[in-house]
């Protein structure tokens, strides 16, 4: 049974993202002559933002499936899984067919549609397993491994979709919007890496043979650590400015503080030692807090650029 009272934290993020993306849309003047002309004037950065958030949402679903399997008992896990599943599907369908609430027009570029179909093929494969888990059914070892592989392919295809959007809609991004898309994209990439790191460390703690150690834990750790520590004061080598508002800085500092509390445990896992059950529970709580605040900073960054 899902404890819907525990959904609030995830739901706040999703509503915030929807409001931010809608605000971003409202800054654009739509041509009235044809749907095609309207689409070329839609802020392309919004589509890229959605595609990049999808990668984090997919990793989040995999993380929560692993948390359930590892008996990291929290009423929030199936509830978070339920919300994330619905939000992923909402964006996924709206991206292709259009979404009135987001003022998102249907996608018409054939190359983009083909990549969307590749994402969809993997999503349709993993969705039934997620639905079963939400309903309280346990996955067999074979099914669990299958859905983890499908998530990896979904993330890979989603990243390819993001890259294609950057190319296809490059001419539609004004200089300022191009930088906004780049900056937001870095934050979203860090969010996806954090979810992936949580999933990787969770898998390494499983004792039933369904969580073989991922040799890239150290790499994911390094990218996440560098990104999170650099967003607050800037990353000069990437031409990334410091946090542009006090609210964003505060959320990033809160995220960094939570991460600092569990970073040593992540380092242990990256060096090859599996965490004990108690260590992993400690890590999961701190990491979820870090990711929650990072996710809000992403939404605040979208809102900041929408108001420029």
PDB file of N, CA and C in Angstrom, residues 243-254 293 296-298 300-301 303-304 307:
ATOM      1  N   UNK A 243      26.694  30.352  -8.414  1.00  0.00           N
ATOM      2  CA  UNK A 243      25.233  30.328  -8.237  1.00  0.00           C
ATOM      3  C   UNK A 243      24.673  31.732  -8.432  1.00  0.00           C
ATOM      4  N   UNK A 244      23.713  31.910  -9.350  1.00  0.00           N
ATOM      5  CA  UNK A 244      23.289  33.264  -9.717  1.00  0.00           C
ATOM      6  C   UNK A 244      22.354  33.954  -8.734  1.00  0.00           C
ATOM      7  N   UNK A 245      21.771  33.210  -7.785  1.00  0.00           N
ATOM      8  CA  UNK A 245      20.875  33.848  -6.812  1.00  0.00           C
ATOM      9  C   UNK A 245      21.174  33.290  -5.419  1.00  0.00           C
ATOM     10  N   UNK A 246      20.841  34.059  -4.376  1.00  0.00           N
ATOM     11  CA  UNK A 246      21.045  33.558  -3.004  1.00  0.00           C
ATOM     12  C   UNK A 246      20.259  32.279  -2.727  1.00  0.00           C
ATOM     13  N   UNK A 247      19.065  32.165  -3.320  1.00  0.00           N
ATOM     14  CA  UNK A 247      18.234  30.973  -3.087  1.00  0.00           C
ATOM     15  C   UNK A 247      18.898  29.727  -3.670  1.00  0.00           C
ATOM     16  N   UNK A 248      19.454  29.863  -4.873  1.00  0.00           N
ATOM     17  CA  UNK A 248      20.142  28.726  -5.486  1.00  0.00           C
ATOM     18  C   UNK A 248      21.384  28.364  -4.678  1.00  0.00           C
ATOM     19  N   UNK A 249      22.138  29.382  -4.261  1.00  0.00           N
ATOM     20  CA  UNK A 249      23.334  29.133  -3.454  1.00  0.00           C
ATOM     21  C   UNK A 249      22.971  28.396  -2.163  1.00  0.00           C
ATOM     22  N   UNK A 250      21.905  28.821  -1.512  1.00  0.00           N
ATOM     23  CA  UNK A 250      21.504  28.187  -0.260  1.00  0.00           C
ATOM     24  C   UNK A 250      21.169  26.714  -0.467  1.00  0.00           C
ATOM     25  N   UNK A 251      20.429  26.413  -1.530  1.00  0.00           N
ATOM     26  CA  UNK A 251      20.076  25.010  -1.796  1.00  0.00           C
ATOM     27  C   UNK A 251      21.320  24.185  -2.127  1.00  0.00           C
ATOM     28  N   UNK A 252      22.228  24.766  -2.890  1.00  0.00           N
ATOM     29  CA  UNK A 252      23.458  24.045  -3.231  1.00  0.00           C
ATOM     30  C   UNK A 252      24.310  23.799  -1.995  1.00  0.00           C
ATOM     31  N   UNK A 253      24.391  24.784  -1.115  1.00  0.00           N
ATOM     32  CA  UNK A 253      25.175  24.611   0.109  1.00  0.00           C
ATOM     33  C   UNK A 253      24.544  23.560   1.016  1.00  0.00           C
ATOM     34  N   UNK A 254      23.210  23.531   1.071  1.00  0.00           N
ATOM     35  CA  UNK A 254      22.525  22.501   1.863  1.00  0.00           C
ATOM     36  C   UNK A 254      22.773  21.126   1.263  1.00  0.00           C
ATOM     37  N   UNK A 293      17.770  18.641  -2.445  1.00  0.00           N
ATOM     38  CA  UNK A 293      18.131  20.054  -2.522  1.00  0.00           C
ATOM     39  C   UNK A 293      18.776  20.405  -3.862  1.00  0.00           C
ATOM     40  N   UNK A 296      15.884  20.863  -6.314  1.00  0.00           N
ATOM     41  CA  UNK A 296      15.236  22.161  -6.165  1.00  0.00           C
ATOM     42  C   UNK A 296      16.102  23.269  -6.760  1.00  0.00           C
ATOM     43  N   UNK A 297      17.420  23.154  -6.614  1.00  0.00           N
ATOM     44  CA  UNK A 297      18.302  24.166  -7.209  1.00  0.00           C
ATOM     45  C   UNK A 297      18.181  24.167  -8.725  1.00  0.00           C
ATOM     46  N   UNK A 298      17.949  22.998  -9.326  1.00  0.00           N
ATOM     47  CA  UNK A 298      17.732  22.924 -10.773  1.00  0.00           C
ATOM     48  C   UNK A 298      16.474  23.702 -11.147  1.00  0.00           C
ATOM     49  N   UNK A 300      15.016  26.078  -9.478  1.00  0.00           N
ATOM     50  CA  UNK A 300      15.247  27.506  -9.247  1.00  0.00           C
ATOM     51  C   UNK A 300      16.079  28.114 -10.367  1.00  0.00           C
ATOM     52  N   UNK A 301      17.011  27.333 -10.904  1.00  0.00           N
ATOM     53  CA  UNK A 301      17.834  27.833 -12.016  1.00  0.00           C
ATOM     54  C   UNK A 301      16.979  28.024 -13.269  1.00  0.00           C
ATOM     55  N   UNK A 303      13.796  28.692 -13.281  1.00  0.00           N
ATOM     56  CA  UNK A 303      12.989  29.879 -13.002  1.00  0.00           C
ATOM     57  C   UNK A 303      13.812  31.153 -13.186  1.00  0.00           C
ATOM     58  N   UNK A 304      15.062  31.128 -12.734  1.00  0.00           N
ATOM     59  CA  UNK A 304      15.938  32.295 -12.873  1.00  0.00           C
ATOM     60  C   UNK A 304      16.115  32.696 -14.331  1.00  0.00           C
ATOM     61  N   UNK A 307      13.067  34.237 -16.066  1.00  0.00           N
ATOM     62  CA  UNK A 307      12.749  35.616 -15.692  1.00  0.00           C
ATOM     63  C   UNK A 307      13.717  36.631 -16.283  1.00  0.00           C
TER      64      UNK A 307
END
